[in-house]
Coordinates of C-alpha atoms and ligand atoms in Angstrom, one line a residue:
X175 CA 25.9 -5.3 -21.4
X176 CA 22.3 -5.2 -20.3
X177 CA 20.5 -2.2 -21.6
X178 CA 17.4 -2.3 -19.5
X179 CA 17.6 -0.7 -16.1
X180 CA 14.7 -0.2 -13.8
X181 CA 14.9 0.9 -10.2
X182 CA 14.8 -2.1 -7.8
X183 CA 11.5 -2.9 -6.1
X184 CA 13.4 -2.5 -2.8
X185 CA 15.9 0.3 -3.1
X186 CA 16.9 0.2 0.5
X187 CA 16.9 -2.9 2.6
X188 CA 17.0 -1.4 6.0
X189 CA 14.2 1.0 5.6
X190 CA 12.1 -1.7 3.9
X191 CA 12.6 -4.0 6.9
X192 CA 11.9 -1.2 9.3
X193 CA 8.5 -0.3 7.8
X194 CA 7.3 -3.7 6.5
X195 CA 4.1 -5.3 7.7
X196 CA 2.4 -8.3 6.3
X197 CA -0.9 -6.7 7.1
X198 CA -0.2 -3.7 5.0
X199 CA 1.2 -5.8 2.2
X200 CA -2.2 -7.6 2.0
X201 CA -3.5 -4.6 0.0
X202 CA -1.3 -5.8 -2.8
X203 CA -3.7 -8.8 -3.2
X204 CA -7.1 -8.3 -4.9
X205 CA -8.9 -10.5 -2.5
X206 CA -12.2 -12.2 -3.4
X207 CA -15.2 -9.9 -4.0
X208 CA -17.1 -11.6 -1.3
X209 CA -14.2 -11.9 1.1
X210 CA -11.4 -14.4 1.5
X211 CA -8.3 -15.2 -0.6
X212 CA -7.9 -17.7 -3.3
X213 CA -4.6 -18.4 -5.1
X214 CA -6.3 -19.1 -8.4
X215 CA -8.3 -15.9 -8.3
X216 CA -5.1 -13.9 -7.6
X217 CA -3.4 -15.6 -10.5
X218 CA -6.1 -15.2 -13.1
X219 CA -9.4 -13.5 -12.3
X220 CA -7.9 -10.3 -10.8
X221 CA -6.3 -9.5 -14.2
X222 CA -9.6 -9.9 -16.1
X223 CA -11.4 -7.7 -13.6
X224 CA -8.6 -5.1 -14.1
X225 CA -9.1 -5.2 -17.8
X226 CA -5.8 -7.0 -18.6
X227 CA -7.3 -10.2 -20.0
X228 CA -5.5 -9.7 -23.3
X229 CA -2.0 -9.6 -21.7
X230 CA 0.1 -12.6 -22.5
X231 CA 0.2 -14.9 -19.5
X232 CA 2.2 -17.8 -20.9
X233 CA 4.7 -18.0 -23.7
X234 CA 5.1 -21.7 -24.4
X235 CA 8.2 -22.8 -26.3
X236 CA 7.5 -26.2 -27.9
X237 CA 10.2 -28.8 -28.4
X238 CA 10.7 -27.8 -32.0
X239 CA 11.2 -24.2 -30.9
X240 CA 7.8 -22.9 -32.1
X241 CA 6.1 -20.5 -29.7
X242 CA 2.5 -20.3 -28.7
X243 CA 1.1 -17.6 -26.4
X244 CA -1.8 -17.7 -24.1
X245 CA -3.5 -14.6 -22.7
X246 CA -4.9 -14.3 -19.2
X247 CA -8.4 -14.4 -20.6
X248 CA -7.6 -17.7 -22.3
X249 CA -6.0 -19.1 -19.2
X250 CA -9.1 -18.1 -17.2
X251 CA -11.3 -19.9 -19.7
X252 CA -9.2 -23.1 -19.8
X253 CA -8.9 -23.2 -16.0
X254 CA -12.6 -22.5 -15.7
X255 CA -13.4 -25.5 -17.9
X256 CA -11.2 -27.7 -15.6
X257 CA -12.8 -26.3 -12.5
X258 CA -16.2 -27.3 -13.9
X259 CA -14.9 -30.8 -14.8
X260 CA -13.9 -31.4 -11.1
X261 CA -17.5 -30.6 -10.0
X262 CA -18.9 -32.9 -12.7
X263 CA -16.7 -35.7 -11.6
X264 CA -18.0 -35.3 -8.0
X265 CA -14.7 -34.1 -6.4
X266 CA -15.5 -32.4 -3.0
X267 CA -13.9 -29.2 -1.8
X268 CA -10.6 -30.0 -0.2
X269 CA -10.1 -33.3 -2.1
X270 CA -6.8 -33.7 -3.9
X271 CA -5.9 -33.5 -7.6
X272 CA -2.5 -34.8 -8.5
X273 CA -0.6 -33.8 -11.6
X274 CA 2.1 -35.8 -13.3
X275 CA 2.9 -33.4 -16.1
X276 CA 5.8 -31.5 -17.5
X277 CA 5.7 -27.8 -18.2
X278 CA 2.9 -27.2 -20.7
X279 CA -0.2 -25.0 -20.9
X280 CA -2.6 -27.8 -19.7
X281 CA -0.6 -28.0 -16.5
X282 CA -1.4 -24.3 -15.8
X283 CA -5.1 -24.9 -16.6
X284 CA -5.2 -27.9 -14.3
X285 CA -3.4 -26.2 -11.4
X286 CA -5.4 -23.0 -11.6
X287 CA -8.7 -24.8 -12.2
X288 CA -8.1 -26.9 -9.1
X289 CA -7.2 -23.9 -6.9
X290 CA -10.0 -21.8 -8.2
X291 CA -12.4 -24.7 -7.5
X292 CA -11.2 -25.0 -3.9
X293 CA -9.7 -28.5 -4.4
X294 CA -6.1 -29.2 -3.3
X295 CA -3.4 -29.5 -5.8
X296 CA -0.4 -31.9 -5.5
X297 CA 2.2 -31.7 -8.3
X298 CA 4.4 -34.7 -9.0
X299 CA 7.5 -34.7 -11.1
X300 CA 7.6 -36.6 -14.4
X301 CA 11.2 -37.4 -13.4
X302 CA 9.9 -39.6 -10.6
X303 CA 9.7 -43.3 -11.1
X304 CA 6.7 -45.6 -10.5
X305 CA 7.5 -46.2 -6.8
X306 CA 7.8 -42.6 -5.7
X307 CA 4.7 -41.7 -7.6
X308 CA 2.7 -44.5 -6.0
X309 CA 4.0 -43.7 -2.5
X310 CA 3.0 -40.0 -2.8
X311 CA -0.4 -40.7 -4.4
X312 CA -1.2 -43.2 -1.7
X313 CA -0.1 -41.0 1.1
X314 CA -2.0 -38.0 -0.4
X315 CA -5.2 -39.9 -1.0
X316 CA -5.2 -38.8 -4.6
X317 CA -8.8 -38.6 -5.9
X318 CA -7.9 -37.5 -9.5
X319 CA -4.8 -37.5 -11.6
X320 CA -4.0 -35.5 -14.7
X321 CA -1.2 -36.9 -16.8
X322 CA -0.2 -38.1 -20.2
X323 CA -0.8 -41.6 -21.6
X324 CA 2.9 -42.4 -21.6
X325 CA 3.3 -41.4 -18.0
X326 CA 0.2 -43.3 -17.0
X327 CA 1.0 -46.5 -18.7
X328 CA 4.6 -46.5 -17.4
X329 CA 4.0 -45.5 -13.8
X330 CA 0.4 -45.6 -12.7
X331 CA -1.4 -48.3 -14.6
X332 CA 0.8 -51.1 -13.1
X333 CA 0.0 -50.0 -9.5
X334 CA -3.5 -48.7 -10.0
X335 CA -4.9 -51.4 -7.8
X336 CA -2.8 -50.1 -4.9
X337 CA -4.6 -46.7 -5.2
X338 CA -8.2 -47.4 -4.1
X339 CA -8.8 -43.7 -3.5
X340 CA -7.9 -42.7 -7.1
X341 CA -11.3 -42.3 -8.8
X342 CA -10.4 -40.5 -12.0
X343 CA -7.4 -40.5 -14.3
X344 CA -7.6 -37.8 -17.0
X345 CA -5.2 -38.2 -19.9
X346 CA -4.2 -35.3 -22.1
X347 CA -3.7 -37.6 -25.0
X348 CA -5.9 -40.7 -24.6
X349 CA -5.7 -41.7 -28.3
X350 CA -8.1 -43.8 -30.3
X351 CA -8.0 -46.8 -27.9
X352 CA -7.6 -45.2 -24.4
X353 CA -6.4 -47.4 -21.5
X354 CA -9.2 -48.8 -19.4
X355 CA -10.5 -46.7 -16.6
X356 CA -9.2 -43.4 -17.9
X357 CA -11.0 -40.3 -19.1
X358 CA -10.2 -37.8 -21.9
X359 CA -9.0 -34.4 -20.6
X360 CA -9.6 -32.7 -23.9
X361 CA -13.1 -34.2 -24.3
X362 CA -14.2 -33.3 -20.8
X363 CA -12.8 -29.8 -20.8
X364 CA -14.2 -29.1 -24.3
X365 CA -17.7 -29.9 -23.0
X366 CA -17.4 -27.7 -20.0
X367 CA -18.4 -24.0 -19.7
X368 CA -15.5 -21.5 -20.0
X369 CA -16.5 -19.2 -17.2
X370 CA -16.3 -20.1 -13.5
X371 CA -17.0 -18.0 -10.4
X372 CA -14.6 -18.6 -7.6
X373 CA -16.5 -19.4 -4.4
X374 CA -15.6 -17.6 -1.2
X375 CA -12.4 -19.1 0.1
X376 CA -11.2 -19.0 3.7
X377 CA -7.5 -18.0 3.5
X378 CA -6.8 -20.8 5.9
X379 CA -8.2 -23.5 3.6
X380 CA -5.6 -25.9 2.3
X381 CA -4.5 -25.3 -1.3
X382 CA -1.4 -27.2 -2.0
X383 CA 0.2 -30.4 -0.9
X384 CA 3.9 -30.3 -1.7
X385 CA 6.4 -33.1 -1.1
X386 CA 10.0 -32.1 0.0
X387 CA 13.0 -33.2 -2.1
X388 CA 13.9 -35.9 0.4
X389 CA 17.7 -35.4 0.1
X390 CA 18.3 -36.3 3.7
X391 CA 15.2 -38.4 4.7
X392 CA 11.9 -39.7 3.2
X393 CA 10.0 -36.9 1.4
X394 CA 7.5 -35.2 3.7
X395 CA 4.2 -33.8 2.5
X396 CA 3.9 -30.1 3.4
X397 CA 0.5 -28.5 3.4
X398 CA 0.0 -24.9 2.4
X399 CA -3.0 -22.6 2.5
X400 CA -4.5 -20.1 0.2
X401 CA -3.0 -17.4 2.4
X402 CA 0.4 -18.4 1.1
X403 CA -0.2 -16.4 -2.0
X404 CA 0.5 -13.2 -0.1
X405 CA 4.1 -14.4 0.4
X406 CA 4.4 -15.8 -3.2
X407 CA 3.4 -12.4 -4.5
X408 CA 5.4 -10.2 -2.2
X409 CA 8.6 -12.2 -2.3
X410 CA 8.5 -12.3 -6.1
X411 CA 8.7 -8.5 -5.9
X412 CA 11.3 -8.2 -3.2
X413 CA 13.6 -11.2 -3.8
X414 CA 13.2 -11.6 -7.6
X415 CA 12.7 -7.9 -8.3
X416 CA 9.7 -8.7 -10.5
X417 CA 8.2 -5.6 -12.2
X418 CA 5.2 -5.0 -14.3
X419 CA 6.0 -5.8 -18.0
X420 CA 8.7 -8.4 -17.1
X421 CA 9.2 -11.6 -19.0
X422 CA 9.9 -14.2 -16.4
X423 CA 11.4 -17.7 -16.8
X424 CA 11.6 -20.2 -13.9
X425 CA 13.3 -23.4 -15.1
X426 CA 12.4 -25.5 -12.0
X427 CA 10.4 -28.7 -12.4
X428 CA 6.7 -28.2 -11.6
X429 CA 6.9 -31.1 -9.2
X430 CA 9.2 -29.2 -7.0
X431 CA 8.1 -26.3 -4.8
X432 CA 10.1 -23.7 -6.8
X433 CA 8.3 -24.8 -10.0
X434 CA 4.9 -24.2 -8.3
X435 CA 5.5 -21.1 -6.1
X436 CA 7.6 -19.2 -8.8
X437 CA 7.1 -21.3 -11.9
X438 CA 3.3 -20.9 -11.8
X439 CA 1.8 -18.8 -9.0
X440 CA 3.9 -15.8 -8.3
X441 CA 4.5 -14.5 -11.8
X442 CA 0.8 -14.9 -12.7
X443 CA -0.3 -12.9 -9.6
X444 CA 1.9 -10.1 -10.9
X445 CA 0.4 -10.3 -14.4
X446 CA 3.8 -10.7 -16.1
X447 CA 4.5 -13.1 -19.0
X448 CA 5.9 -16.5 -18.0
X449 CA 8.0 -18.5 -20.3
X450 CA 7.1 -22.2 -20.4
X451 CA 9.8 -24.4 -21.9
X452 CA 8.4 -27.7 -23.1
X453 CA 11.7 -28.9 -24.4
X454 CA 14.9 -30.5 -23.1
X455 CA 17.8 -28.8 -21.6
X456 CA 20.7 -27.9 -23.8
X457 CA 22.9 -24.8 -23.5
X458 CA 22.1 -23.7 -27.0
X459 CA 18.3 -24.1 -26.4
X460 CA 18.4 -22.2 -23.1
X461 CA 20.5 -19.3 -24.3
X462 CA 18.2 -19.2 -27.3
X463 CA 15.2 -18.9 -25.1
X464 CA 16.8 -16.2 -22.9
X465 CA 17.6 -14.2 -26.1
X466 CA 14.6 -14.8 -28.3
X467 CA 12.0 -14.5 -25.6
X468 CA 13.7 -11.4 -24.2
X469 CA 13.7 -12.8 -20.7
X470 CA 14.2 -10.1 -18.2
X471 CA 14.1 -12.1 -14.9
X472 CA 15.5 -15.6 -14.8
X473 CA 15.1 -18.0 -11.8
X474 CA 17.1 -21.2 -12.1
X475 CA 19.2 -23.7 -10.1
X476 CA 22.9 -24.2 -9.3
X477 CA 22.8 -27.5 -11.1
X478 CA 21.6 -25.9 -14.3
X479 CA 24.2 -23.1 -13.9
X480 CA 26.9 -25.7 -13.4
X481 CA 26.0 -27.3 -16.7
X482 CA 26.0 -23.9 -18.5
X483 CA 29.4 -23.0 -16.9
X484 CA 30.9 -26.2 -18.2
X485 CA 29.7 -25.4 -21.7
X486 CA 31.0 -21.9 -21.5
X487 CA 33.7 -21.5 -18.8
X488 CA 34.9 -18.2 -17.5
X489 CA 37.2 -16.3 -19.8
X490 CA 35.8 -18.0 -22.9
X491 CA 35.6 -15.8 -25.9
X492 CA 33.1 -14.6 -26.9
X493 CA 31.0 -15.0 -23.8
X494 CA 27.4 -16.3 -24.2
X495 CA 26.1 -12.8 -23.5
X496 CA 27.9 -11.7 -26.6
X497 CA 27.1 -14.7 -28.8
X498 CA 23.4 -14.5 -27.8
X499 CA 21.7 -11.2 -27.3
X500 CA 21.1 -11.3 -23.5
X501 CA 20.6 -7.5 -23.3
X502 CA 17.1 -7.9 -21.9
X503 CA 18.2 -9.9 -18.9
X504 CA 18.1 -7.8 -15.8
X505 CA 18.0 -10.1 -12.9
X506 CA 19.1 -13.7 -12.4
X507 CA 18.5 -15.8 -9.2
X508 CA 19.0 -19.4 -8.1
X509 CA 17.6 -21.6 -5.5
X510 CA 17.6 -25.1 -4.1
X511 CA 21.3 -25.7 -3.3
X512 CA 24.2 -23.7 -2.3
X513 CA 25.4 -21.4 -5.1
X514 CA 29.1 -21.5 -5.4
X515 CA 30.9 -18.1 -5.5
X516 CA 32.3 -19.1 -8.8
X517 CA 28.8 -19.3 -10.3
X518 CA 28.0 -15.7 -9.2
X519 CA 31.2 -14.5 -10.9
X520 CA 30.5 -16.6 -14.0
X521 CA 27.1 -15.0 -14.3
X522 CA 28.6 -11.5 -14.3
X523 CA 30.9 -12.5 -17.1
X524 CA 28.8 -14.9 -19.2
X525 CA 25.3 -13.4 -18.7
X526 CA 26.2 -9.8 -18.0
X527 CA 24.6 -10.0 -14.5
X528 CA 25.6 -11.7 -11.3
X529 CA 23.5 -14.7 -10.0
X530 CA 21.6 -13.9 -6.8
X531 CA 21.3 -16.8 -4.4
X532 CA 18.0 -17.3 -2.6
X533 CA 17.3 -19.7 0.2
X534 CA 14.1 -21.4 1.1
X535 CA 12.4 -24.7 1.6
X536 CA 9.2 -26.6 0.7
X537 CA 8.1 -25.9 4.2
X538 CA 8.6 -22.1 4.0
X539 CA 6.6 -21.9 0.7
X540 CA 8.4 -18.8 -0.5
X541 CA 11.9 -17.3 -0.5
X542 CA 13.0 -16.4 3.0
X543 CA 16.6 -15.3 2.6
X544 CA 18.1 -13.6 -0.5
X545 CA 20.6 -11.5 -2.2
X546 CA 18.6 -8.4 -3.3
X547 CA 18.7 -6.4 -6.5
X548 CA 19.8 -3.2 -5.0
X549 CA 22.8 -4.6 -3.1
X550 CA 26.1 -5.9 -4.3
X551 CA 25.9 -9.8 -4.3
X552 CA 28.1 -11.4 -1.7
X553 CA 29.4 -14.4 -3.6
X554 CA 28.9 -17.6 -1.6
X555 CA 26.3 -16.1 0.8
X556 CA 22.6 -16.9 0.9
X557 CA 21.9 -13.3 1.5
X558 CA 19.7 -11.6 4.2
X559 CA 16.2 -12.3 5.4
X560 CA 13.3 -10.7 3.5
X561 CA 11.4 -7.9 5.1
X562 CA 8.8 -9.5 7.2
X563 CA 11.0 -12.6 7.9
X564 CA 12.9 -12.8 11.2
X565 CA 15.7 -15.3 11.0
X566 CA 18.0 -16.5 13.8
X567 CA 21.0 -18.8 14.4
X568 CA 20.3 -21.1 17.3
X569 CA 22.8 -22.8 19.5
X570 CA 22.9 -26.6 18.9
X571 CA 23.1 -29.5 21.2
X572 CA 25.0 -32.8 21.0
X573 CA 22.7 -34.1 18.2
X574 CA 23.7 -31.1 16.0
X575 CA 20.1 -29.6 16.1
X576 CA 19.0 -26.6 18.0
X577 CA 19.1 -27.3 21.7
X578 CA 15.7 -26.8 23.4
X579 CA 15.9 -26.5 27.2
X580 CA 12.8 -26.0 29.2
X581 CA 11.0 -25.0 26.0
X582 CA 13.6 -22.3 25.2
X583 CA 16.2 -22.0 22.6
X584 CA 19.4 -19.8 22.6
X585 CA 19.9 -17.3 19.8
X586 CA 23.5 -16.9 18.9
X587 CA 24.4 -13.3 18.2
X588 CA 28.2 -13.3 17.9
X589 CA 29.3 -12.9 14.2
X590 CA 30.4 -16.1 12.6
X591 CA 28.8 -18.4 15.2
X592 CA 27.4 -21.6 13.6
X593 CA 24.0 -23.0 14.5
X594 CA 20.6 -24.1 13.2
X595 CA 18.8 -21.6 11.0
X596 CA 15.4 -20.8 12.5
X597 CA 12.6 -18.5 11.3
X598 CA 10.2 -16.8 13.6
X599 CA 6.9 -18.6 13.0
X600 CA 4.0 -16.9 11.3
X601 CA 4.8 -15.7 7.8
X602 CA 1.9 -16.3 5.4
X603 CA 3.4 -19.2 3.4
X604 CA 4.5 -21.1 6.4
X605 CA 3.4 -24.8 6.0
X606 CA 0.5 -25.7 8.2
X607 CA 1.2 -29.4 8.7
X608 CA 3.1 -32.4 7.5
X609 CA 0.8 -34.9 5.9
X610 CA -0.2 -37.6 8.5
X611 CA 2.7 -36.5 10.8
X612 CA 1.3 -34.1 13.4
X613 CA 4.1 -34.9 15.9
X614 CA 6.8 -34.2 13.4
X615 CA 5.2 -30.9 12.6
X616 CA 5.0 -29.9 16.3
X617 CA 8.6 -31.0 16.7
X618 CA 9.6 -28.5 13.9
X619 CA 8.8 -25.6 16.2
X620 CA 10.3 -24.4 19.5
X621 CA 10.0 -21.2 21.5
X622 CA 8.1 -19.5 18.6
X623 CA 10.7 -20.5 16.0
X624 CA 10.4 -22.8 13.1
X625 CA 13.6 -25.0 13.0
X626 CA 14.8 -25.4 9.5
X627 CA 17.2 -28.3 9.9
X628 CA 19.9 -26.3 8.1
X629 CA 23.2 -25.2 9.7
X630 CA 24.4 -21.7 8.9
X631 CA 26.5 -18.9 10.2
X632 CA 25.7 -15.2 10.1
X633 CA 28.4 -12.6 9.6
X634 CA 28.6 -9.2 11.4
X635 CA 26.6 -7.5 8.7
X636 CA 23.7 -9.9 9.0
X637 CA 24.4 -12.0 5.9
X638 CA 23.8 -15.7 6.2
X639 CA 26.2 -18.5 5.0
X640 CA 25.1 -22.0 4.4
X641 CA 27.1 -24.8 6.2
X642 CA 24.9 -27.9 5.4
X643 CA 21.8 -29.8 6.3
X644 CA 22.0 -30.8 10.0
X645 CA 21.5 -34.4 8.8
X646 CA 24.3 -34.2 6.2
X647 CA 26.9 -32.4 8.2
X648 CA 30.0 -34.6 8.9
X649 CA 31.6 -34.6 12.3
X650 CA 35.1 -35.8 11.8
X651 CA 37.8 -35.7 14.5
X652 CA 36.3 -32.6 16.1
X653 CA 35.6 -30.8 12.8
X654 CA 32.2 -29.9 11.5
X655 CA 32.3 -30.4 7.7
X656 CA 29.6 -29.4 5.3
X657 CA 29.6 -31.8 2.4
X658 CA 28.8 -29.0 -0.1
X659 CA 32.1 -27.3 0.6
X660 CA 34.0 -30.5 -0.3
X661 CA 31.8 -31.2 -3.3
X662 CA 32.4 -27.8 -4.8
X663 CA 36.1 -28.1 -4.6
X664 CA 36.1 -31.6 -6.1
X665 CA 34.0 -30.3 -9.0
X666 CA 36.7 -27.8 -9.7
X667 CA 39.1 -30.6 -10.6
X668 CA 39.2 -30.7 -14.4
X669 CA 38.6 -34.5 -14.5
X670 CA 35.6 -34.4 -12.2
X671 CA 32.1 -34.1 -13.6
X672 CA 30.1 -34.4 -10.4
X673 CA 30.7 -35.4 -6.7
X674 CA 28.7 -36.4 -3.7
X675 CA 30.2 -36.4 -0.2
X676 CA 29.1 -38.2 3.0
X677 CA 30.5 -39.1 6.4
X678 CA 31.4 -42.8 6.7
X679 CA 31.4 -44.0 10.4
X680 CA 34.9 -44.5 11.7
X681 CA 35.9 -45.9 15.1
X682 CA 38.6 -43.3 15.8
X683 CA 37.5 -40.1 14.0
X684 CA 33.7 -40.6 14.5
X685 CA 33.3 -40.2 10.7
X686 CA 35.6 -39.8 7.8
X687 CA 34.9 -37.8 4.7
X688 CA 34.1 -40.1 1.8
X689 CA 33.5 -38.8 -1.8
X690 CA 31.6 -40.5 -4.6
X691 CA 33.2 -39.0 -7.7
X692 CA 31.8 -39.2 -11.2
X693 CA 34.7 -38.6 -13.6
X694 CA 34.3 -36.9 -16.9
X695 CA 33.7 -39.3 -19.8
X696 CA 37.2 -38.8 -21.2
X697 CA 39.0 -39.4 -17.9
X698 CA 39.5 -43.1 -16.9
X699 CA 38.8 -43.7 -13.2
X700 CA 42.2 -45.2 -12.4
X701 CA 44.4 -45.1 -9.2
X702 CA 46.4 -42.2 -10.7
X703 CA 43.3 -40.1 -11.1
X704 CA 42.3 -41.0 -7.5
X705 CA 45.7 -39.8 -6.2
X706 CA 45.5 -36.7 -8.2
X707 CA 42.0 -35.7 -7.1
X708 CA 42.9 -36.5 -3.4
X709 CA 46.0 -34.3 -3.7
X710 CA 44.0 -31.5 -5.3
X711 CA 41.4 -31.7 -2.5
X712 CA 44.0 -31.7 0.2
X713 CA 45.7 -28.6 -1.2
X714 CA 42.5 -26.7 -1.4
X715 CA 40.7 -28.0 1.8
X716 CA 43.5 -29.1 4.1
X717 CA 43.9 -32.6 5.3
X718 CA 41.2 -32.4 8.0
X719 CA 38.4 -31.6 5.5
X720 CA 39.6 -33.3 2.3
X721 CA 38.1 -36.7 1.5
X722 CA 40.0 -39.6 3.0
X723 CA 38.3 -42.0 0.6
X724 CA 37.2 -41.6 -3.0
X725 CA 35.0 -44.0 -4.8
X726 CA 34.5 -43.6 -8.6
X727 CA 30.9 -44.1 -9.7
X728 CA 29.1 -43.9 -13.0
X729 CA 26.0 -42.3 -11.6
X730 CA 24.9 -40.1 -8.7
X731 CA 21.3 -40.3 -7.3
X732 CA 19.6 -36.9 -7.7
X733 CA 16.3 -35.2 -7.2
X734 CA 14.6 -33.7 -10.2
X735 CA 15.9 -30.3 -9.1
X736 CA 19.5 -31.7 -9.4
X737 CA 20.3 -32.1 -5.7
X738 CA 22.5 -35.0 -4.8
X739 CA 20.5 -37.4 -2.6
X740 CA 23.2 -38.0 0.0
X741 CA 20.9 -40.3 2.0
X742 CA 21.0 -42.7 -0.9
X743 CA 24.8 -42.5 -1.0
X744 CA 24.9 -43.2 2.7
X745 CA 22.6 -46.2 2.1
X746 CA 25.2 -47.6 -0.3
X747 CA 27.6 -47.9 2.5
X748 CA 27.6 -51.2 4.5
X749 CA 26.5 -50.6 8.0
X750 CA 24.6 -47.4 7.4
X751 CA 20.8 -47.3 7.5
X752 CA 19.0 -47.3 4.3
X753 CA 16.7 -44.4 3.3
X754 CA 13.2 -45.5 3.8
X755 CA 12.1 -44.2 0.5
X756 CA 15.2 -45.1 -1.4
X757 CA 14.5 -44.1 -5.0
X758 CA 16.4 -41.4 -6.8
X759 CA 14.3 -39.3 -9.1
X760 CA 17.2 -39.6 -11.5
X761 CA 20.6 -41.1 -11.5
X762 CA 21.9 -38.9 -14.3
X763 CA 25.0 -36.9 -13.8
X764 CA 23.9 -33.3 -14.1
X765 CA 26.9 -32.5 -16.1
X766 CA 27.4 -34.8 -19.0
X767 CA 25.7 -33.2 -21.9
X768 CA 25.4 -36.1 -24.3
X769 CA 21.8 -36.6 -25.5
X770 CA 21.1 -39.8 -23.7
X771 CA 17.6 -38.5 -22.8
X772 CA 18.3 -39.0 -19.1
X773 CA 16.0 -36.9 -17.0
X774 CA 18.5 -34.5 -15.2
X775 CA 20.0 -33.5 -18.5
X776 CA 16.6 -32.7 -19.9
X777 CA 15.3 -30.6 -17.0
X778 CA 17.9 -29.6 -14.5
Ligands
LIG831 P1 13.4 -28.8 -0.5 O1 12.5 -27.9 0.0 O2 13.2 -30.2 -0.2 O3 13.7 -28.6 -2.0 O4 14.8 -28.5 0.2 C1 15.1 -27.4 1.0 C2 16.6 -27.5 1.4 O5 17.4 -27.2 0.2 C3 17.0 -26.4 2.4 O6 16.7 -26.8 3.7 C4 18.5 -26.4 2.1 O7 19.1 -27.5 2.8 C5 18.6 -26.5 0.6 N1 18.6 -25.2 0.0 C6 17.7 -24.5 -0.6 N2 18.1 -23.3 -1.1 C7 19.4 -23.3 -0.7 C8 20.4 -22.3 -0.9 N3 20.2 -21.1 -1.5 N4 21.6 -22.5 -0.3 C9 21.9 -23.7 0.3 N5 21.0 -24.7 0.5 C10 19.7 -24.5 0.0

């Protein structure tokens, strides 16, 4: 059982909501000495000024398990060097620096150096192939790229001529005979001064360009300002219960918004120690890190939890919490996909603490809805809106999105009513634009609300329940079916490793539920298994919701965060439109744990 207990940051939800004001919360930030707000300053400089330079900022666990620590003072020095390099290279304020890096200390120095220097950071995932990398760099007018030689030669060198804006490529490991037209990150940073003064920064200056996962459409580039750091900081306290002295581990890929907002920015602004795992996923490695690094707050994904659950199912003896000393672990949360009730319960048994679901998007920049530390978790629910966040369920029209009539929307108040989740516009980390798509940005708002594109319901107590992405929801013979519900049930079948569910157009029903099922390696995908999985699903879901069609597959297209890319499954169906950026970030099943080196297994 977990021995550490500290009183939750937010002991009482209702009174916190009643008294909350973003303006007052601003005093939690240091702010720049000459005015303004800069994310990099909040993450690094403020701790030095407060005399905490010797606190450990990063605890990097190398592939071989060895551990190196980096203090805030050292992180300030390394990021200062990079900030100077950007000036030397002639990058203007507001120009974009891209990273194509896994989790390692140089990533932190690059991100923070870029932000402190007032340039805009755009992180890409090393799990992305050459095409998605090229498209994002082209769209974002990448001026500089920081990456490794291997990533560069595989993904960027072949398409460099298509990136005329890309002036500088900095390689962490250029080697003795560096590729043409590249610079050495170590040589440049070594030669640069290790102190940097952050210039006055308008809170409304752009800081981050972050691409969405693109599970239902082409990835969109969301633009965030320095002001967003207020929400990163505050939500890490309220939603993740981050306290002084915590050891925090966020497993998300740095190319995904969770890996940036909570893998890098939020914990550093709190001055806590962040664990940086440079290695590949395996249950033994992860439990080892939780135990050996004495992680107190852990933020991960449902995909990762599913893999751990498979390795140590409920009722197993002894549980991981007993085999590994997880007594330091106080709070566990997950984001990015619906968290099945089963995973919450598994957490309680296997980790000694329940898993708290949190809901948010690239566009929201920070957690908006969560299960909080002081409340009992409602398994299967996304939770309640954070203080300072007003959420609503909006009535939908024929197209399944919020109906806007004469500029107005209708907020549904009856418990259980389903509609589009909307957030009252104006929280600090709200995105300020979609890259090159002003009309799309405008169309995301109506009547003072930001329309999230997710369908949800809210129960009588104000807790939100996820139904599905509006674009994913299947309308079949008068039923509204969320693919996630069907996928979760299919995954519970002992022969099923993973499943992805879509609606296939049907003349009579409108759409029928079709499941792409990845069987476990030891289960042959034969007609008998198909019948058995169908019958299982019908028993659990009823005939109206269970899949009418099952296709066995040997891969499922996924994002780096482990989300099934249903738009690519739809594109496999004859007669359905292809996704316009149809490249999965990985096709690996997030559940087969053989060491094939496939990306999703390495970094769920
Ligand atoms: P992205 O920002 O591209 O990673 O995707 C955001 C989308 O992921 C949301 O609009 C939801 O559809 C989904 N999502 C994120 N968190 C959750 C959650 N806790 N439960 C259900 N869906 C989620």
